[in-house]
Amino acid sequence: EGNLLEGEGALGGGIITDVVIPKVVPPPQASAATTPDFISKQDYLRSNEAGNNGIDAEYSWTFSGGDGAGVTIYDVEYAWNQAHEDLASVDNVKLLLNEIDSSANPFVDATRRANAVSHGTAVLGEMIGTADNGVGVKGISHGANVGMAPEYTTLLGSARANAILLAVNDGKPGDVILLEMQAPACGLTDGNYGPAEDDLSVFEATKIAVGNGFVVVAAAGNGNVNLDGQACGDKYNRAVRDSGAIMVGAGGSGTAGCSPARQKLEFSTHGTRLDVHGWGECIWSTAYGEAHKDPNDTIDENKWYTDSFGGTSGAGPFVAAAAANLQGIAMKEFGGPRDPLVIRKLLTDTGLPQLGDDTDKRIGPLVNLRAAIDTLLAMGETTFKPYEVPRRGANGGYRTQMSRFSRSSSSWSSGSSSSESMYSSWSKSGKSGGSSKSGKSRSKSSKSGGSSRCITKERKKCIKSKDCEWSGNI
């Protein structure tokens, strides 16, 4: 008998030339699930009628510019997830920062990861959620551009006023700045949060922005503070002190399981200084993930959605987006944006009245885009008026001077008559930090992240006499 270890093909014998190793098949992997379309759940996009407490964004989309096209909305806050699947327009947007500075988030920690990446993301979803992509939500101003100015940075810490000025430096008249922040109000403590402009630096930066043609929208705060109360004095008496911002309260959504429509929510700060309100609860948007996550990858934050965003933080984007849509329509119809204070009055005068038993605690009407647009178009180009900007007089009171945007020159022009602006013409060139855009007939440089105006004889006189407040850095 032959030796099995010898001979061709025998084990240990001849040369083995071919070895077949079975391929290991990996276990089945779950593929990424497609996010459903949630637009049908965004009742706020639709008209305001029996059973639906909407702001009629859909009506505004029927007009050229009515989706915010041509307008940039600047979100001043923190916590944006720019990689979210439903925020395509912010994927490559550069944050507005001073040179060598970086964004920081005071709420980043292991136990609050959702909050760390979600607040700004939810705000953006309300305003510029991607349209017609078949998934997720649709923004009220889905045609608008967006800018992001961190209110908290590595080098500066809390830098709210600086962030506002960076937005002014980057933008143009007709753009919108949303202040997604609050502050302890009127010297009160223990959670008595009111508007961020309780801080004088934020108030002054807001005046600069409004004076340069930006619509500024400010959350009133979640502290249920009475801004007409004794503790506040005249700080929020707009006849004495007015930043020009649109102050926003929080009202009920009227949706199933939530609060009655257009009634003040318990936490909302209130008072005659408030202009309008938006929903402060039950808002469908991007982020947080309690309404939807990818079932095959629940930690993928790029597919998180919420149905319960709220607070005055949730209300503010309603108003900022409405303002952007109005300005978009104005630029298409009339060749230039409306005055910021005209936009404020338009939204207030055409809004749907606050309801409930505590209307004495004013949060203002709910914005109503249909009525606002119809009124805007009925006004026509000839009714575009200058607006008054408060200036401090020698006696400590305020006097007013006029400001307007000139459509013929696409710039803010200076002058002392009632039909021209007190502001010097300016243009914009290179700036330190943030992105830059070229603008017509405007030139401006920036120092320390703020805006710097041309020094005119009038400004020097103003500064030297201390008889007024200049709308710019001194």
CSV table of C-alpha atoms in Angstrom, one decimal:
chain,number,residue,atom,x,y,z
A,1,GLU,CA,0.0,0.0,0.0
A,2,GLY,CA,1.2,3.5,-0.8
A,3,ASN,CA,2.2,6.0,1.9
A,4,LEU,CA,-0.5,8.6,2.1
A,5,LEU,CA,2.1,11.2,2.9
A,6,GLU,CA,4.0,10.6,-0.3
A,7,GLY,CA,3.1,11.1,-3.8
A,8,GLU,CA,1.4,13.8,-5.8
A,9,GLY,CA,-1.5,15.3,-3.9
A,10,ALA,CA,-0.8,13.5,-0.7
A,11,LEU,CA,-0.8,15.3,2.6
A,12,GLY,CA,2.8,16.2,3.4
A,13,GLY,CA,3.9,14.9,0.0
A,14,GLY,CA,3.7,16.8,-3.2
A,15,ILE,CA,3.4,20.6,-3.6
A,16,ILE,CA,0.0,22.1,-2.8
A,17,THR,CA,-0.6,24.8,-5.4
A,18,ASP,CA,-4.2,25.8,-4.8
A,19,VAL,CA,-5.9,26.5,-1.4
A,20,VAL,CA,-9.5,27.6,-1.3
A,21,ILE,CA,-10.3,29.6,1.8
A,22,PRO,CA,-14.1,30.1,2.3
A,23,LYS,CA,-15.1,33.8,2.3
A,24,VAL,CA,-16.5,34.9,5.7
A,25,VAL,CA,-19.9,36.5,5.0
A,26,PRO,CA,-20.5,39.5,7.4
A,27,PRO,CA,-23.7,39.5,9.4
A,28,PRO,CA,-26.7,41.5,7.9
A,29,GLN,CA,-26.3,45.3,8.4
A,30,ALA,CA,-29.3,47.6,8.8
A,31,SER,CA,-29.3,50.3,6.1
A,32,ALA,CA,-30.0,53.9,7.0
A,33,ALA,CA,-33.7,54.5,7.1
A,34,THR,CA,-35.3,57.3,5.0
A,35,THR,CA,-36.8,60.1,7.2
A,36,PRO,CA,-40.5,60.6,6.7
A,37,ASP,CA,-41.9,63.9,5.4
A,38,PHE,CA,-43.2,65.9,8.4
A,39,ILE,CA,-44.6,68.9,6.6
A,40,SER,CA,-48.2,67.8,7.1
A,41,LYS,CA,-47.5,68.1,10.9
A,42,GLN,CA,-46.3,71.8,10.6
A,43,ASP,CA,-49.6,73.4,11.2
A,44,TYR,CA,-48.0,76.8,11.7
A,45,LEU,CA,-47.1,76.9,7.9
A,46,ARG,CA,-50.8,77.0,7.0
A,47,SER,CA,-53.5,79.6,7.2
A,48,ASN,CA,-55.2,80.7,10.4
A,49,GLU,CA,-58.7,79.4,10.4
A,50,ALA,CA,-61.0,77.3,12.5
A,51,GLY,CA,-59.0,74.4,13.9
A,52,ASN,CA,-55.6,75.8,12.8
A,53,ASN,CA,-53.5,78.5,14.3
A,54,GLY,CA,-51.1,79.1,11.5
A,55,ILE,CA,-49.2,82.2,10.3
A,56,ASP,CA,-49.9,81.5,6.6
A,57,ALA,CA,-46.4,81.0,5.3
A,58,GLU,CA,-47.8,79.1,2.4
A,59,TYR,CA,-49.5,82.2,1.2
A,60,SER,CA,-46.2,84.2,1.3
A,61,TRP,CA,-44.6,81.5,-0.9
A,62,THR,CA,-46.9,82.4,-3.8
A,63,PHE,CA,-45.1,85.7,-4.2
A,64,SER,CA,-41.7,86.2,-5.7
A,65,GLY,CA,-39.3,86.7,-2.8
A,66,GLY,CA,-41.9,85.4,-0.4
A,67,ASP,CA,-39.8,82.5,0.8
A,68,GLY,CA,-37.1,85.0,2.0
A,69,ALA,CA,-35.0,84.9,-1.2
A,70,GLY,CA,-32.5,87.7,-1.3
A,71,VAL,CA,-32.5,88.1,2.5
A,72,THR,CA,-30.0,86.8,5.0
A,73,ILE,CA,-31.3,85.8,8.5
A,74,TYR,CA,-28.5,86.0,11.1
A,75,ASP,CA,-29.0,83.7,14.1
A,76,VAL,CA,-27.2,85.0,17.2
A,77,GLU,CA,-26.8,82.1,19.7
A,78,TYR,CA,-25.0,78.7,19.7
A,79,ALA,CA,-25.5,75.0,19.1
A,80,TRP,CA,-25.9,74.4,15.4
A,81,ASN,CA,-25.6,71.1,13.7
A,82,GLN,CA,-24.6,72.2,10.2
A,83,ALA,CA,-24.5,68.6,9.0
A,84,HIS,CA,-28.2,68.0,9.6
A,85,GLU,CA,-29.9,66.3,6.6
A,86,ASP,CA,-32.6,69.0,6.5
A,87,LEU,CA,-30.4,72.1,6.7
A,88,ALA,CA,-28.6,71.8,3.3
A,89,SER,CA,-28.2,75.6,3.0
A,90,VAL,CA,-26.0,75.9,6.1
A,91,ASP,CA,-23.6,73.0,5.4
A,92,ASN,CA,-20.7,75.2,4.4
A,93,VAL,CA,-21.6,78.5,6.1
A,94,LYS,CA,-18.7,80.0,8.0
A,95,LEU,CA,-19.5,81.2,11.6
A,96,LEU,CA,-19.0,84.9,12.2
A,97,LEU,CA,-16.2,85.4,14.6
A,98,ASN,CA,-13.3,87.7,15.4
A,99,GLU,CA,-10.0,86.7,14.0
A,100,ILE,CA,-8.4,83.6,15.7
A,101,ASP,CA,-11.5,83.2,17.9
A,102,SER,CA,-13.8,80.1,17.9
A,103,SER,CA,-17.3,79.3,18.9
A,104,ALA,CA,-17.9,77.9,22.4
A,105,ASN,CA,-21.0,76.4,23.9
A,106,PRO,CA,-21.6,76.8,27.7
A,107,PHE,CA,-23.9,73.8,27.7
A,108,VAL,CA,-21.6,71.2,26.3
A,109,ASP,CA,-21.3,68.2,28.6
A,110,ALA,CA,-21.9,64.5,28.5
A,111,THR,CA,-25.3,64.6,30.2
A,112,ARG,CA,-26.7,67.4,28.0
A,113,ARG,CA,-25.4,66.3,24.6
A,114,ALA,CA,-28.8,66.8,23.0
A,115,ASN,CA,-29.0,70.4,24.2
A,116,ALA,CA,-25.4,71.0,23.1
A,117,VAL,CA,-26.2,70.4,19.5
A,118,SER,CA,-29.9,71.1,19.2
A,119,HIS,CA,-31.0,74.6,20.2
A,120,GLY,CA,-29.7,76.5,17.2
A,121,THR,CA,-30.5,73.5,15.0
A,122,ALA,CA,-34.1,73.7,15.9
A,123,VAL,CA,-34.2,77.4,15.4
A,124,LEU,CA,-32.8,77.0,11.9
A,125,GLY,CA,-35.2,74.2,11.0
A,126,GLU,CA,-38.2,76.5,11.7
A,127,MET,CA,-36.8,79.2,9.4
A,128,ILE,CA,-34.8,77.5,6.6
A,129,GLY,CA,-35.5,73.8,6.7
A,130,THR,CA,-34.8,72.5,3.2
A,131,ALA,CA,-37.8,72.5,0.9
A,132,ASP,CA,-39.0,69.8,-1.5
A,133,ASN,CA,-36.4,67.2,-0.5
A,134,GLY,CA,-39.0,64.7,0.5
A,135,VAL,CA,-37.9,64.4,4.2
A,136,GLY,CA,-38.3,66.2,7.4
A,137,VAL,CA,-39.6,69.8,7.8
A,138,LYS,CA,-39.9,72.9,5.6
A,139,GLY,CA,-38.7,76.3,6.7
A,140,ILE,CA,-40.9,79.3,6.8
A,141,SER,CA,-38.2,81.2,4.9
A,142,HIS,CA,-36.6,78.3,3.1
A,143,GLY,CA,-35.3,80.5,0.3
A,144,ALA,CA,-33.4,82.8,2.6
A,145,ASN,CA,-29.7,82.7,3.3
A,146,VAL,CA,-28.5,82.3,6.8
A,147,GLY,CA,-25.6,83.6,8.9
A,148,MET,CA,-24.6,82.3,12.3
A,149,ALA,CA,-23.0,84.6,14.9
A,150,PRO,CA,-22.0,82.8,18.1
A,151,GLU,CA,-22.9,84.7,21.3
A,152,TYR,CA,-20.3,82.8,23.3
A,153,THR,CA,-16.8,82.3,22.2
A,154,THR,CA,-13.5,80.8,23.4
A,155,LEU,CA,-11.7,84.1,23.8
A,156,LEU,CA,-14.5,86.5,24.8
A,157,GLY,CA,-16.8,84.3,26.7
A,158,SER,CA,-20.2,86.0,26.5
A,159,ALA,CA,-20.0,88.2,23.5
A,160,ARG,CA,-23.6,89.1,22.6
A,161,ALA,CA,-23.1,92.7,21.4
A,162,ASN,CA,-20.0,91.7,19.5
A,163,ALA,CA,-22.0,89.0,17.7
A,164,ILE,CA,-24.7,91.5,16.7
A,165,LEU,CA,-22.1,93.9,15.3
A,166,LEU,CA,-20.4,91.1,13.4
A,167,ALA,CA,-23.8,90.4,11.7
A,168,VAL,CA,-24.2,94.0,10.9
A,169,ASN,CA,-20.7,94.1,9.4
A,170,ASP,CA,-21.5,91.1,7.3
A,171,GLY,CA,-24.9,91.9,6.1
A,172,LYS,CA,-26.9,94.6,4.3
A,173,PRO,CA,-30.1,96.7,4.8
A,174,GLY,CA,-33.2,94.4,4.7
A,175,ASP,CA,-31.5,91.5,6.4
A,176,VAL,CA,-32.8,90.1,9.7
A,177,ILE,CA,-31.0,89.5,13.0
A,178,LEU,CA,-32.6,87.1,15.4
A,179,LEU,CA,-31.5,87.3,19.1
A,180,GLU,CA,-32.0,83.9,20.6
A,181,MET,CA,-31.1,84.8,24.1
A,182,GLN,CA,-32.4,86.2,27.4
A,183,ALA,CA,-31.0,87.9,30.5
A,184,PRO,CA,-32.0,88.5,34.1
A,185,ALA,CA,-34.5,91.5,33.8
A,186,CYS,CA,-34.7,94.7,35.7
A,187,GLY,CA,-32.3,93.7,38.5
A,188,LEU,CA,-34.5,90.7,39.4
A,189,THR,CA,-33.0,87.3,40.2
A,190,ASP,CA,-34.1,83.6,40.5
A,191,GLY,CA,-35.0,82.9,36.9
A,192,ASN,CA,-36.7,86.2,36.2
A,193,TYR,CA,-35.5,86.2,32.6
A,194,GLY,CA,-36.4,89.0,30.2
A,195,PRO,CA,-35.0,90.4,26.9
A,196,ALA,CA,-31.2,90.3,26.3
A,197,GLU,CA,-31.3,94.0,25.7
A,198,ASP,CA,-31.6,94.4,29.5
A,199,ASP,CA,-27.8,94.5,29.1
A,200,LEU,CA,-26.9,98.0,27.8
A,201,SER,CA,-24.3,96.7,25.4
A,202,VAL,CA,-27.0,94.5,23.6
A,203,PHE,CA,-29.4,97.4,23.6
A,204,GLU,CA,-26.8,99.7,22.0
A,205,ALA,CA,-25.8,97.1,19.4
A,206,THR,CA,-29.4,96.5,18.5
A,207,LYS,CA,-29.8,100.3,17.9
A,208,ILE,CA,-26.8,100.2,15.6
A,209,ALA,CA,-28.3,97.3,13.7
A,210,VAL,CA,-31.7,98.9,13.3
A,211,GLY,CA,-30.1,102.2,12.3
A,212,ASN,CA,-28.3,100.3,9.5
A,213,GLY,CA,-31.5,98.9,8.1
A,214,PHE,CA,-31.6,95.4,9.8
A,215,VAL,CA,-34.8,94.1,11.2
A,216,VAL,CA,-33.8,92.8,14.7
A,217,VAL,CA,-36.1,90.2,16.3
A,218,ALA,CA,-35.6,89.6,20.0
A,219,ALA,CA,-37.0,86.8,22.3
A,220,ALA,CA,-38.7,88.4,25.3
A,221,GLY,CA,-37.4,85.7,27.7
A,222,ASN,CA,-38.9,82.9,29.6
A,223,GLY,CA,-39.1,84.4,33.1
A,224,ASN,CA,-42.7,85.6,33.1
A,225,VAL,CA,-41.4,89.1,33.9
A,226,ASN,CA,-43.8,92.1,33.8
A,227,LEU,CA,-41.7,94.6,31.8
A,228,ASP,CA,-44.2,97.3,32.9
A,229,GLY,CA,-43.6,96.5,36.6
A,230,GLN,CA,-42.1,98.8,39.1
A,231,ALA,CA,-38.8,97.0,39.1
A,232,CYS,CA,-38.3,97.9,35.4
A,233,GLY,CA,-39.2,101.5,35.7
A,234,ASP,CA,-39.1,103.1,32.2
A,235,LYS,CA,-36.5,100.7,30.9
A,236,TYR,CA,-39.1,99.1,28.6
A,237,ASN,CA,-41.2,102.2,28.0
A,238,ARG,CA,-40.7,102.6,24.3
A,239,ALA,CA,-41.7,106.3,24.5
A,240,VAL,CA,-38.5,106.7,26.6
A,241,ARG,CA,-36.2,104.0,25.4
A,242,ASP,CA,-36.6,101.9,22.3
A,243,SER,CA,-33.9,99.8,20.6
A,244,GLY,CA,-36.1,99.3,17.5
A,245,ALA,CA,-36.2,95.5,18.0
A,246,ILE,CA,-39.3,93.5,17.4
A,247,MET,CA,-39.9,92.0,20.9
A,248,VAL,CA,-41.5,88.5,20.8
A,249,GLY,CA,-43.6,86.7,23.4
A,250,ALA,CA,-44.7,83.0,23.5
A,251,GLY,CA,-48.3,82.0,22.9
A,252,GLY,CA,-50.3,78.7,22.7
A,253,SER,CA,-50.2,76.7,19.5
A,254,GLY,CA,-53.8,75.4,19.7
A,255,THR,CA,-52.7,72.0,18.5
A,256,ALA,CA,-54.0,68.8,20.0
A,257,GLY,CA,-52.6,68.2,23.5
A,258,CYS,CA,-51.1,71.6,23.7
A,259,SER,CA,-52.3,75.0,25.0
A,260,PRO,CA,-55.2,77.1,23.6
A,261,ALA,CA,-54.3,79.1,20.5
A,262,ARG,CA,-52.9,82.7,21.0
A,263,GLN,CA,-53.1,82.6,24.8
A,264,LYS,CA,-50.1,83.7,26.8
A,265,LEU,CA,-48.0,80.8,28.0
A,266,GLU,CA,-47.2,80.9,31.7
A,267,PHE,CA,-43.5,81.4,31.3
A,268,SER,CA,-43.6,84.2,28.7
A,269,THR,CA,-42.3,87.6,29.8
A,270,HIS,CA,-44.9,90.2,28.9
A,271,GLY,CA,-45.6,93.9,28.8
A,272,THR,CA,-46.5,96.8,26.5
A,273,ARG,CA,-43.0,96.7,25.0
A,274,LEU,CA,-43.8,93.3,23.4
A,275,ASP,CA,-44.8,93.6,19.8
A,276,VAL,CA,-46.0,90.2,18.6
A,277,HIS,CA,-45.9,86.6,19.5
A,278,GLY,CA,-45.2,83.2,17.9
A,279,TRP,CA,-45.9,79.7,19.1
A,280,GLY,CA,-44.0,78.9,22.3
A,281,GLU,CA,-44.7,75.1,22.3
A,282,CYS,CA,-45.3,72.0,20.2
A,283,ILE,CA,-43.2,73.2,17.2
A,284,TRP,CA,-42.0,70.6,14.7
A,285,SER,CA,-38.4,71.3,13.7
A,286,THR,CA,-35.0,69.8,13.3
A,287,ALA,CA,-33.0,68.4,16.3
A,288,TYR,CA,-33.5,67.0,19.8
A,289,GLY,CA,-34.8,63.7,18.5
A,290,GLU,CA,-37.8,63.0,20.7
A,291,ALA,CA,-40.2,63.0,17.7
A,292,HIS,CA,-38.0,61.0,15.3
A,293,LYS,CA,-34.6,59.4,15.1
A,294,ASP,CA,-33.2,57.0,12.5
A,295,PRO,CA,-34.5,53.7,13.9
A,296,ASN,CA,-31.3,52.0,12.6
A,297,ASP,CA,-29.0,54.5,14.0
A,298,THR,CA,-30.5,56.4,16.9
A,299,ILE,CA,-27.3,58.3,17.7
A,300,ASP,CA,-27.2,59.9,14.3
A,301,GLU,CA,-28.0,63.5,15.2
A,302,ASN,CA,-28.3,64.5,11.5
A,303,LYS,CA,-31.6,62.7,11.5
A,304,TRP,CA,-33.1,64.0,14.7
A,305,TYR,CA,-36.4,65.9,14.8
A,306,THR,CA,-38.6,67.4,17.4
A,307,ASP,CA,-42.3,68.1,17.8
A,308,SER,CA,-42.0,70.0,21.1
A,309,PHE,CA,-39.6,72.9,20.5
A,310,GLY,CA,-40.8,76.0,22.2
A,311,GLY,CA,-40.2,78.9,24.7
A,312,THR,CA,-39.7,82.4,23.4
A,313,SER,CA,-36.8,80.7,21.6
A,314,GLY,CA,-39.3,78.8,19.5
A,315,ALA,CA,-41.5,81.9,19.0
A,316,GLY,CA,-38.7,84.2,17.7
A,317,PRO,CA,-38.1,82.3,14.5
A,318,PHE,CA,-41.7,82.6,13.5
A,319,VAL,CA,-41.3,86.4,13.5
A,320,ALA,CA,-37.8,86.5,12.1
A,321,ALA,CA,-38.9,84.4,9.2
A,322,ALA,CA,-42.0,86.4,8.6
A,323,ALA,CA,-39.9,89.6,8.5
A,324,ALA,CA,-37.6,88.0,6.0
A,325,ASN,CA,-40.4,87.0,3.7
A,326,LEU,CA,-41.9,90.5,3.8
A,327,GLN,CA,-38.5,92.0,3.0
A,328,GLY,CA,-38.0,89.5,0.2
A,329,ILE,CA,-41.4,90.5,-1.3
A,330,ALA,CA,-40.6,94.2,-0.9
A,331,MET,CA,-37.3,94.0,-2.7
A,332,LYS,CA,-38.9,92.2,-5.6
A,333,GLU,CA,-41.9,94.5,-5.8
A,334,PHE,CA,-40.4,97.9,-4.9
A,335,GLY,CA,-36.7,97.4,-5.5
A,336,GLY,CA,-35.6,97.8,-1.9
A,337,PRO,CA,-36.3,96.6,1.6
A,338,ARG,CA,-38.8,98.2,3.9
A,339,ASP,CA,-37.7,100.2,6.9
A,340,PRO,CA,-37.2,98.0,10.0
A,341,LEU,CA,-39.7,100.0,12.1
A,342,VAL,CA,-42.2,99.8,9.2
A,343,ILE,CA,-41.8,96.0,9.3
A,344,ARG,CA,-42.3,96.0,13.0
A,345,LYS,CA,-45.5,98.1,12.8
A,346,LEU,CA,-46.8,96.1,9.8
A,347,LEU,CA,-46.5,92.8,11.7
A,348,THR,CA,-48.1,94.3,14.8
A,349,ASP,CA,-51.0,96.1,13.1
A,350,THR,CA,-51.9,93.0,10.9
A,351,GLY,CA,-51.4,90.3,13.6
A,352,LEU,CA,-54.2,88.1,15.0
A,353,PRO,CA,-55.2,89.3,18.5
A,354,GLN,CA,-54.0,87.7,21.7
A,355,LEU,CA,-56.7,85.7,23.3
A,356,GLY,CA,-57.5,84.4,26.8
A,357,ASP,CA,-58.3,85.8,30.3
A,358,ASP,CA,-55.0,87.5,30.8
A,359,THR,CA,-54.7,89.8,27.7
A,360,ASP,CA,-53.6,92.5,30.2
A,361,LYS,CA,-50.3,90.6,30.2
A,362,ARG,CA,-49.4,91.6,26.7
A,363,ILE,CA,-47.5,89.3,24.4
A,364,GLY,CA,-48.9,90.9,21.3
A,365,PRO,CA,-50.8,89.5,18.4
A,366,LEU,CA,-49.7,86.4,16.4
A,367,VAL,CA,-48.0,87.3,13.2
A,368,ASN,CA,-50.2,86.9,10.1
A,369,LEU,CA,-48.3,86.8,6.9
A,370,ARG,CA,-51.4,87.0,4.6
A,371,ALA,CA,-52.7,90.2,6.1
A,372,ALA,CA,-49.1,91.7,6.4
A,373,ILE,CA,-48.4,91.0,2.7
A,374,ASP,CA,-51.7,92.3,1.5
A,375,THR,CA,-51.1,95.5,3.5
A,376,LEU,CA,-47.5,95.8,2.3
A,377,LEU,CA,-48.6,95.6,-1.3
A,378,ALA,CA,-51.4,98.1,-0.7
A,379,MET,CA,-49.0,100.6,0.8
A,380,GLY,CA,-47.2,100.8,-2.5
A,381,GLU,CA,-43.8,102.3,-3.1
A,382,THR,CA,-44.8,105.9,-2.4
A,383,THR,CA,-45.7,105.2,1.2
A,384,PHE,CA,-42.1,104.2,2.1
A,385,LYS,CA,-41.4,106.7,4.9
A,386,PRO,CA,-38.3,107.5,7.0
A,387,TYR,CA,-38.4,106.3,10.5
A,388,GLU,CA,-37.3,107.9,13.8
A,389,VAL,CA,-34.3,106.6,15.7
A,390,PRO,CA,-34.1,107.7,19.4
A,391,ARG,CA,-31.0,109.8,20.2
A,392,ARG,CA,-30.0,111.0,23.7
A,393,GLY,CA,-30.2,114.7,24.2
A,394,ALA,CA,-28.1,116.9,26.6
A,395,ASN,CA,-30.8,116.8,29.2
A,396,GLY,CA,-30.7,113.0,29.4
A,397,GLY,CA,-33.9,112.6,27.4
A,398,TYR,CA,-34.1,111.4,23.8
A,399,ARG,CA,-34.6,113.4,20.6
A,400,THR,CA,-35.2,111.9,17.2
A,401,GLN,CA,-33.6,112.1,13.8
A,402,MET,CA,-34.7,110.5,10.6
A,403,SER,CA,-33.3,107.5,8.7
A,404,ARG,CA,-34.2,105.9,5.4
A,405,PHE,CA,-32.9,103.6,2.8
A,406,SER,CA,-32.4,105.1,-0.7
A,407,ARG,CA,-33.5,102.7,-3.4
A,408,SER,CA,-32.0,104.9,-6.1
A,409,SER,CA,-28.4,104.4,-4.7
A,410,SER,CA,-28.9,101.1,-2.8
A,411,SER,CA,-27.3,102.7,0.2
A,412,TRP,CA,-28.1,104.5,3.4
A,413,SER,CA,-27.5,108.2,2.8
A,414,SER,CA,-26.7,111.1,5.1
A,415,GLY,CA,-28.6,114.3,5.5
A,416,SER,CA,-30.3,116.5,8.0
A,417,SER,CA,-33.7,116.9,6.3
A,418,SER,CA,-36.7,114.7,7.2
A,419,SER,CA,-36.4,112.8,4.0
A,420,GLU,CA,-32.8,111.8,4.4
A,421,SER,CA,-30.8,109.8,7.0
A,422,MET,CA,-28.5,111.1,9.7
A,423,TYR,CA,-26.1,108.4,8.9
A,424,SER,CA,-23.1,108.9,6.7
A,425,SER,CA,-22.8,106.8,3.5
A,426,TRP,CA,-20.6,103.9,4.0
A,427,SER,CA,-19.2,100.9,2.1
A,428,LYS,CA,-17.6,97.7,3.2
A,429,SER,CA,-14.3,96.1,2.4
A,430,GLY,CA,-12.1,93.6,4.3
A,431,LYS,CA,-13.0,92.7,7.8
A,432,SER,CA,-11.3,90.8,10.6
A,433,GLY,CA,-13.1,87.5,11.3
A,434,GLY,CA,-16.2,86.0,9.8
A,435,SER,CA,-17.2,85.8,6.1
A,436,SER,CA,-17.4,88.9,3.9
A,437,LYS,CA,-19.7,90.0,1.1
A,438,SER,CA,-19.4,92.8,-1.2
A,439,GLY,CA,-22.0,95.5,-1.1
A,440,LYS,CA,-22.9,98.4,-3.4
A,441,SER,CA,-21.9,101.9,-2.4
A,442,ARG,CA,-20.8,100.8,1.0
A,443,SER,CA,-17.3,100.6,2.6
A,444,LYS,CA,-16.5,99.7,6.1
A,445,SER,CA,-13.6,98.4,8.1
A,446,SER,CA,-13.8,96.5,11.3
A,447,LYS,CA,-11.9,96.7,14.5
A,448,SER,CA,-12.1,94.2,17.3
A,449,GLY,CA,-15.0,92.5,15.6
A,450,GLY,CA,-17.3,95.5,15.6
A,451,SER,CA,-18.3,98.0,13.0
A,452,SER,CA,-16.5,101.2,12.4
A,453,ARG,CA,-18.1,104.2,10.9
A,454,CYS,CA,-16.6,106.9,8.8
A,455,ILE,CA,-15.6,109.8,11.0
A,456,THR,CA,-17.5,112.9,9.9
A,457,LYS,CA,-17.5,116.4,11.3
A,458,GLU,CA,-21.0,115.8,12.6
A,459,ARG,CA,-19.9,112.6,14.4
A,460,LYS,CA,-16.9,114.3,16.0
A,461,LYS,CA,-19.1,117.1,17.2
A,462,CYS,CA,-21.6,114.6,18.6
A,463,ILE,CA,-18.9,112.7,20.4
A,464,LYS,CA,-17.1,115.8,21.8
A,465,SER,CA,-20.3,117.4,23.1
A,466,LYS,CA,-21.7,114.1,24.4
A,467,ASP,CA,-25.1,115.5,23.3
A,468,CYS,CA,-26.2,112.4,21.4
A,469,GLU,CA,-25.5,108.7,20.9
A,470,TRP,CA,-23.9,107.8,17.7
A,471,SER,CA,-25.1,104.6,15.9
A,472,GLY,CA,-21.7,103.1,15.7
A,473,ASN,CA,-18.5,102.3,17.6
A,474,ILE,CA,-16.8,105.3,19.2
